[in-house]
Coordinates of C-alpha atoms in Angstrom, one line a residue:
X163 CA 0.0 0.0 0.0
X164 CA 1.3 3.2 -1.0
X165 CA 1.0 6.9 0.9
X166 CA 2.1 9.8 -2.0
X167 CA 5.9 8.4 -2.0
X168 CA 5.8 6.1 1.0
X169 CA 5.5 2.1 0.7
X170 CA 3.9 0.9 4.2
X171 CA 5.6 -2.5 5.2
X172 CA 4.2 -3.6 8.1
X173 CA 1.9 -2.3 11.6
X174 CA 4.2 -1.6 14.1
X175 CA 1.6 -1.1 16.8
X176 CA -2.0 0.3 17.2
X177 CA -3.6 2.6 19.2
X178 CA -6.5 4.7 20.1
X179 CA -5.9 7.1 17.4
X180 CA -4.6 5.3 14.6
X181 CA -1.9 2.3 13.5
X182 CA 1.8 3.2 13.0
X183 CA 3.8 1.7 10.1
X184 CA 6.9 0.6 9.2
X185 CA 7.7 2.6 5.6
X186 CA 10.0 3.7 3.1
X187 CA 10.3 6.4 0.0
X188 CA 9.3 4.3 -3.4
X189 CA 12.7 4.0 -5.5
X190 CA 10.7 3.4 -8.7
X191 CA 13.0 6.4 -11.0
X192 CA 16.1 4.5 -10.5
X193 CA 14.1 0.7 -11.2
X194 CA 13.5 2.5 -15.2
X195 CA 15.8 0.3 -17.4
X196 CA 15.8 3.2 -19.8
X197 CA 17.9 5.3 -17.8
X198 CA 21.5 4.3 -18.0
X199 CA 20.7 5.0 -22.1
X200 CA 19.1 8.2 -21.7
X201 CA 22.3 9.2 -19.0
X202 CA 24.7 8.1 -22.0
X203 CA 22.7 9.9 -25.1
X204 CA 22.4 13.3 -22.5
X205 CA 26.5 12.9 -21.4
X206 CA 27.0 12.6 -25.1
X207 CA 24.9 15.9 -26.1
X208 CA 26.9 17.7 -23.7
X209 CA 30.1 17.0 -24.6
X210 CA 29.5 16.7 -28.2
X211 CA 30.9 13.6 -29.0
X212 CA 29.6 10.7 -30.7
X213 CA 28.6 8.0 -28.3
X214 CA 30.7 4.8 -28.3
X215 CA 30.6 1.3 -26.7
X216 CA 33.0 2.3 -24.7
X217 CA 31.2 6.1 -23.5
X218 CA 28.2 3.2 -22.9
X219 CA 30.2 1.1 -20.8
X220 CA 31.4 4.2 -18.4
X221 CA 28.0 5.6 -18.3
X222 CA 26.5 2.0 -17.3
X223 CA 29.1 1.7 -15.1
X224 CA 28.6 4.7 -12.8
X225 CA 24.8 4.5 -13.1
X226 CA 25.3 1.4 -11.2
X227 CA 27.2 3.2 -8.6
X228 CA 24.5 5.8 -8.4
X229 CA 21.8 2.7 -8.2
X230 CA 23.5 0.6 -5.4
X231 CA 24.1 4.1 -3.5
X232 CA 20.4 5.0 -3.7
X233 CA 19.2 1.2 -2.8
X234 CA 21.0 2.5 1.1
X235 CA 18.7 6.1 0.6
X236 CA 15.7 4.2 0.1
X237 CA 16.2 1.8 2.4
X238 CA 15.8 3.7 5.2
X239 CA 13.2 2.9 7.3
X240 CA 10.3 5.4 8.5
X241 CA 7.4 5.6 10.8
X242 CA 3.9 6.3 9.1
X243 CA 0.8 7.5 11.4
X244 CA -2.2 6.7 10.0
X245 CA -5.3 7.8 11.6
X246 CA -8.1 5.5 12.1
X247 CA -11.6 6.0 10.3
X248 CA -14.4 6.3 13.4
X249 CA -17.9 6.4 12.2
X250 CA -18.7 9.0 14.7
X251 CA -18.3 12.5 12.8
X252 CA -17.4 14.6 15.6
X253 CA -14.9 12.3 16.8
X254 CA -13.3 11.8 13.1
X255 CA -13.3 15.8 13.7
X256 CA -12.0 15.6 16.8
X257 CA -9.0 12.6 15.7
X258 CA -8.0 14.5 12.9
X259 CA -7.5 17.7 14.6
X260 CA -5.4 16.1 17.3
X261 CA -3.6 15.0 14.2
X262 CA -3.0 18.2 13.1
X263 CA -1.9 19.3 16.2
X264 CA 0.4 16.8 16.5
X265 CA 2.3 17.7 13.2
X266 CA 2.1 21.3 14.3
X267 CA 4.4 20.5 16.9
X268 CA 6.4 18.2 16.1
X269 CA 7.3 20.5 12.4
X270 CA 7.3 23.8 14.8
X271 CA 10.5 22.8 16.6
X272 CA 13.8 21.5 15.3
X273 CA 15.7 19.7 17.7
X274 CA 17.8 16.2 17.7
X275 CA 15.7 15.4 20.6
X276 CA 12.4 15.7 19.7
X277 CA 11.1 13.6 16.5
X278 CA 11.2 14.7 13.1
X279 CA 8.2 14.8 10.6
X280 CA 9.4 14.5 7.1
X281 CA 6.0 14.0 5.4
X282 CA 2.1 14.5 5.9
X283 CA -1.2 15.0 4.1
X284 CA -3.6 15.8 6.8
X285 CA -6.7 15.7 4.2
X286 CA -5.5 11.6 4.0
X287 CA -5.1 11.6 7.8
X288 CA -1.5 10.7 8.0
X289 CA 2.1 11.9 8.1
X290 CA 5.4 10.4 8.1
X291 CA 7.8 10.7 10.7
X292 CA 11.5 8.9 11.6
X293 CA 11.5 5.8 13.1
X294 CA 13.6 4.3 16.1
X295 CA 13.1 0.7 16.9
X296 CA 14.2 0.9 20.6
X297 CA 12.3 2.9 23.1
X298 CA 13.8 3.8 26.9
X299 CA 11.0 2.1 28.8
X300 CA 12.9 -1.3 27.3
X301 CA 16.5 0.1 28.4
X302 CA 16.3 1.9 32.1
X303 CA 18.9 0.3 33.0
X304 CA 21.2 1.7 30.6
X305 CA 22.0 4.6 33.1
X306 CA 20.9 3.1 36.3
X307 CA 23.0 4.0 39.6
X308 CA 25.2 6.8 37.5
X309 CA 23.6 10.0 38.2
X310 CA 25.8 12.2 35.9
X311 CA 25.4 9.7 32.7
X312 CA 21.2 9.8 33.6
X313 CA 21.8 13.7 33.5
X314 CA 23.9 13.6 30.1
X315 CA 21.2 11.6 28.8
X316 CA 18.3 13.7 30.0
X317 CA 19.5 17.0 29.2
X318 CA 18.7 17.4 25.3
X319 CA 15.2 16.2 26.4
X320 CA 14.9 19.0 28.8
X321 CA 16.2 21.1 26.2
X322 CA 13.6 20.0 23.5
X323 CA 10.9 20.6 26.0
X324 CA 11.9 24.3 26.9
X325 CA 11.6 24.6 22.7
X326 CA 8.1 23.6 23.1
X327 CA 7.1 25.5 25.8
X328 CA 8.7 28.9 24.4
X329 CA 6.6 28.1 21.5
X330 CA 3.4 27.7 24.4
X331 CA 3.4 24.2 23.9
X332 CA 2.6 21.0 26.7
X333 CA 3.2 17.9 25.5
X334 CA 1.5 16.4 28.2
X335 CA 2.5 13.1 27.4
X336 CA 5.9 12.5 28.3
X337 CA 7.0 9.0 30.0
X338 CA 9.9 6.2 29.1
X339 CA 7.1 4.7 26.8
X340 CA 7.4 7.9 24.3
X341 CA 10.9 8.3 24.6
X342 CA 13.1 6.7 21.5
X343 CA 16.8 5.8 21.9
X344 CA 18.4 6.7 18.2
X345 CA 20.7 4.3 16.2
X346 CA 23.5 7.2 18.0
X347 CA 22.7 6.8 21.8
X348 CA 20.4 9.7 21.8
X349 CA 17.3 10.5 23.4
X350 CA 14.3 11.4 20.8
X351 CA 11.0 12.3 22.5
X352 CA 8.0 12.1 20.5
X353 CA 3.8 10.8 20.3
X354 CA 3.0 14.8 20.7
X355 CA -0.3 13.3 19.6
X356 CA -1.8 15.2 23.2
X357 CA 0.1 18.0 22.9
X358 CA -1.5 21.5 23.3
X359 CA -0.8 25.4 22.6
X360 CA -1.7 27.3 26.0
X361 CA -2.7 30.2 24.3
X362 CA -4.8 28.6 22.1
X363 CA -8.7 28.1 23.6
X364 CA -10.7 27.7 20.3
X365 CA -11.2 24.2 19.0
X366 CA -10.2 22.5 21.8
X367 CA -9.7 18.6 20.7
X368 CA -10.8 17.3 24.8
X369 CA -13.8 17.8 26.8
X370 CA -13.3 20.9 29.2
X371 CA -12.6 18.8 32.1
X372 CA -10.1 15.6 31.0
X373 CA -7.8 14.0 32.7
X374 CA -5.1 13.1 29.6
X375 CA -1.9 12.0 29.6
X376 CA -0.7 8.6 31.7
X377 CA -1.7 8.5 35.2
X378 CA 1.5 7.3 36.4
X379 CA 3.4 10.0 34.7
X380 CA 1.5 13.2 35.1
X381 CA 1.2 15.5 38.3
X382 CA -2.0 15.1 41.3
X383 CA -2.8 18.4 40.7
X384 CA -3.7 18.5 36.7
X385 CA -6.7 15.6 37.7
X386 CA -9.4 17.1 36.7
X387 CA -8.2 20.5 35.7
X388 CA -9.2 22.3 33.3
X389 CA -7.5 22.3 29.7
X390 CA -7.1 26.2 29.9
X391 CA -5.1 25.7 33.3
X392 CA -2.8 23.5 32.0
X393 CA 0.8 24.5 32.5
X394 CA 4.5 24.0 31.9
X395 CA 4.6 22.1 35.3
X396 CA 2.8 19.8 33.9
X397 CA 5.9 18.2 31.4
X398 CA 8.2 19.8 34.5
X399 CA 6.7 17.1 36.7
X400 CA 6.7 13.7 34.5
X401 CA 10.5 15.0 33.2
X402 CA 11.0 14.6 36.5
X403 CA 9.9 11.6 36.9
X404 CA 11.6 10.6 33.5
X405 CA 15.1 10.9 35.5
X406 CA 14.1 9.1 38.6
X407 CA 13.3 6.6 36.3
X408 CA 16.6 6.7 34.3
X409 CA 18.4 6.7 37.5
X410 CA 16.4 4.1 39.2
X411 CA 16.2 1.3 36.2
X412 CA 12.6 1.2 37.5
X413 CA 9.5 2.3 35.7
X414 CA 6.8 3.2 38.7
X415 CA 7.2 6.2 41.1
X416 CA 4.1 6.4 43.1
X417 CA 2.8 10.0 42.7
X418 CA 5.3 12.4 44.4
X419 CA 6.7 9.7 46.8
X420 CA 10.6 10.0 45.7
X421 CA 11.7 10.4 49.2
X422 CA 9.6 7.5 50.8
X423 CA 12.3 4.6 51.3
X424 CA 11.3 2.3 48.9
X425 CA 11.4 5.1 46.5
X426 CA 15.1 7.0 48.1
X427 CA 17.6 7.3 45.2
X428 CA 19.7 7.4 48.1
X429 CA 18.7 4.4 49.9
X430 CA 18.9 2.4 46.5
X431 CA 22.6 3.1 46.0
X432 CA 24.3 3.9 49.2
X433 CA 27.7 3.3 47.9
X434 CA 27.2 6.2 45.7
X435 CA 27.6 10.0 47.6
X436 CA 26.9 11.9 44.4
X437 CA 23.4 10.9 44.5
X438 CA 22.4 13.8 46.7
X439 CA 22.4 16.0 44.2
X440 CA 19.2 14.1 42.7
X441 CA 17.4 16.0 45.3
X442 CA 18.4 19.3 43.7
X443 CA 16.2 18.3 41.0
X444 CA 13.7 16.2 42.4
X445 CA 12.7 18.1 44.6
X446 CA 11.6 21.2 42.6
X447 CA 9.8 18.7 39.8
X448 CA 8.0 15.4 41.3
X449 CA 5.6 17.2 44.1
X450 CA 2.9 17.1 45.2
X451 CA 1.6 21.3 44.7
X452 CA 1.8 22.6 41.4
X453 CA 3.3 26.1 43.7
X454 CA 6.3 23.9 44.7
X455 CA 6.8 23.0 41.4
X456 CA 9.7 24.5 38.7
X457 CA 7.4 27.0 36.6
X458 CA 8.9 25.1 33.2
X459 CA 11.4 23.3 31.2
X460 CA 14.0 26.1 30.7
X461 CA 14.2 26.9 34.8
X462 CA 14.5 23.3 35.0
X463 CA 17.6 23.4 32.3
X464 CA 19.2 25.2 34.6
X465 CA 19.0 22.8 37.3
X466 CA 19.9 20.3 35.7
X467 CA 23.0 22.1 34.0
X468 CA 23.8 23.3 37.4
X469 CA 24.2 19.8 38.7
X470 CA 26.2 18.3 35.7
X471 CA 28.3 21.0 36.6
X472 CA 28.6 20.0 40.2
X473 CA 29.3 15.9 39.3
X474 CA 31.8 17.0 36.5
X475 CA 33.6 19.3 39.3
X476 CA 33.4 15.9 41.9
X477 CA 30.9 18.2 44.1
X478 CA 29.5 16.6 47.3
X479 CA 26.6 18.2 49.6
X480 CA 28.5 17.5 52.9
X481 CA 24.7 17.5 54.5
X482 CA 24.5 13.7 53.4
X483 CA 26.5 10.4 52.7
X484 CA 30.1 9.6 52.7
X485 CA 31.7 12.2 51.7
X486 CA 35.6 11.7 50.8
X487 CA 38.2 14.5 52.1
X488 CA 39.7 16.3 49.8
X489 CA 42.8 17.2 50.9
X490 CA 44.1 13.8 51.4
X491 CA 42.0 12.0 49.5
X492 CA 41.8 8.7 51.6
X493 CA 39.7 9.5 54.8
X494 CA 36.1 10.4 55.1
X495 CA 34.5 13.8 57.1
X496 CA 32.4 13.4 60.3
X497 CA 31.2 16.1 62.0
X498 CA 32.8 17.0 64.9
X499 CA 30.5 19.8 66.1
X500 CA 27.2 19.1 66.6
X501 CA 25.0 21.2 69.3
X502 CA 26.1 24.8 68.1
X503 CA 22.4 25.4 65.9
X504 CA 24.7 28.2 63.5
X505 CA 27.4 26.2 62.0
X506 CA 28.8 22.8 61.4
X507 CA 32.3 21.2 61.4
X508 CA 33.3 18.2 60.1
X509 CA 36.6 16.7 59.8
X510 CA 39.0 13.8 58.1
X511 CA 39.8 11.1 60.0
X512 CA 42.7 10.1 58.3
X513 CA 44.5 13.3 57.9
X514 CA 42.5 16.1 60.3
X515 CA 41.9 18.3 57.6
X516 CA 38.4 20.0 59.1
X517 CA 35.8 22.4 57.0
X518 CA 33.4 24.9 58.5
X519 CA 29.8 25.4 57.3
X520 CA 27.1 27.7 58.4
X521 CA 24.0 25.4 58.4
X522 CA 21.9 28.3 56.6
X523 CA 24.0 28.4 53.6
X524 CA 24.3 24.2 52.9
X525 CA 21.4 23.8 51.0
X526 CA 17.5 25.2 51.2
X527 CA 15.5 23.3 53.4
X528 CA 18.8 21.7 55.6
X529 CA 17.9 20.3 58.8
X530 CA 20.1 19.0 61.1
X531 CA 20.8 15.5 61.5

């Protein structure tokens, strides 16, 4: 079955929406056995010689170059969307304008991160985007335990999304399950298929009141609200999640409850001090108020960039953990001062070395031990 100049192969999965397909460009110019002729009697009109057996031979020879080169073009494999036919007008209407939306999106930002649309005829109900066959929900444990290499990973997503939401766009949808790992390593995020423009309150695609988007993956707070309400926090709040999941090699993080102990990044690898700093994320995406929240992707940028920093410069939060001395390089701190309620000392017990903290400047929120 052919789409304008895409052959569909086979389903790759269905959905509520529609069926995606495996597809590729039709290489039917190159298939002409005309053509390596034609090439010849136009090579020959242009340089004005008469055309030999031997001119022939040349020409036949590189058009089979040029054939064997395109069969790796067309080979490539694509995704195709295909929207389903409902019998129900308004919710054909309703389908196809999610459609649209979708390809709005997804062609309204150009990122590495964030999945390309190549082709699309909206009147047909489908469009053609680049396929991955490998999605993160399958590989969490690529990145479990290592904080930084989860935050290498995670960053272009984060970056992708503050794209979106300069451009007033939620995706609203994002979880490991949506998430593509490229031929490359990278991250792709895409099904933008529930995405929304906040400014944009005609011809609304969902009921007023909807709860959309995966349970598991989008915040307390946006059950029940209102399609006009919905924010930036929103992604801000299941990218969150996103990393605890990266970090974790688990896929379910009841609601907000990252600090309960069977959910404590912490707690699951011990033997790792850096992990501390995954509060300094954490803590401002996966809660339980929308207020506490980080008001969207680009603040959250900063976070993130702020902690890579941290890792890259061997940074420890001597509030928690083990944390190494760094003058000799073999003990460990301990504090040493414990009742004054205005500062904090701790010191090496190999070497003595000793550092002084005031408690109010360790971190927000620092409470003594």
């Amino acid at each position: 079955m052919f789409y304008g100049q895409w052959e569909v192969l086979d389903a790759l999965g269905s959905g509520g929406q529609g069926t995606v397909y495996l597809a590729r460009r039709k290489n039917e110019l190159l298939a002409r056995p005309e053509l390596p002729v034609t090439f010849a009697q136009w090579i020959s009109s242009i340089s004005g010689s008469v055309n030999t057996d031997h001119k022939r031979k040349c020409v036949e020879g590189i058009f089979d170059t040029i054939r064997e080169l395109s069969k790796q073009v067309f080979a490539q494999n694509f995704a195709l969307k295909r929207l389903r036919e409902f019998t129900d007008i308004a919710t054909q209407q309703k389908a196809l304008h999610r459609l649209e939306k979708e390809v709005s999106a997804a062609t309204g930002v150009d990122h590495a991160s964030l999945i390309k649309i190549f082709d699309s005829n909206l009147g047909e109900g489908w469009f053609v985007m680049e396929y991955h066959p490998t999605i993160l929900a399958n590989h969490l444990g690529r990145t479990k335990g290592d904080l930084l290499g989860s935050l290498v990973a995670f960053r272009p997503i984060v970056e992708a999304v503050t794209l979106l939401h300069k451009r007033g766009i939620v995706h609203r949808d994002i979880k490991p399950d949506n998430v593509f790992v490229a031929s490359d390593g990278r991250l792709v995020l895409g099904d933008l298929g529930l995405a929304i423009e906040m400014d944009d309150h005609s011809g609304r695609i969902s009921d007023t009141y909807e709860n959309v988007g995966t349970r598991d993956w989008m915040p307390a707070w946006a059950m029940g609200m209102r399609l006009e309400d919905v924010r930036p926090t929103f992604d801000v709040f299941s990218l969150g999640k996103l990393l605890w999941a990266m970090v974790s090699g688990r896929q379910k993080l009841r609601l907000w409850y990252h600090h309960r102990p069977e959910f404590e990044l912490e707690a699951m690898f011990p033997d790792c001090p850096s992990m501390c700093f995954a509060r300094e994320i954490l803590d401002y995406c996966v809660v339980e108020d929308e207020d506490n929240c980080s008001p969207g992707a680009e603040d959250l940028l900063a976070r993130v960039d702020a902690v890579i920093n941290a890792l890259r410069q061997s940074g420890q939060i001597p509030a928690r953990g083990h944390i190494k001395c760094r003058v000799c390089g073999m003990g460990e701190y301990s504090e040493v001062v414990r009742d004054d309620p205005g500062y904090r000392i701790i010191a090496c017990g190999y070497c003595g070395n000793m550092q002084h903290f005031d408690k109010p400047g360790i971190r927000p929120g620092w409470k003594p031990r």
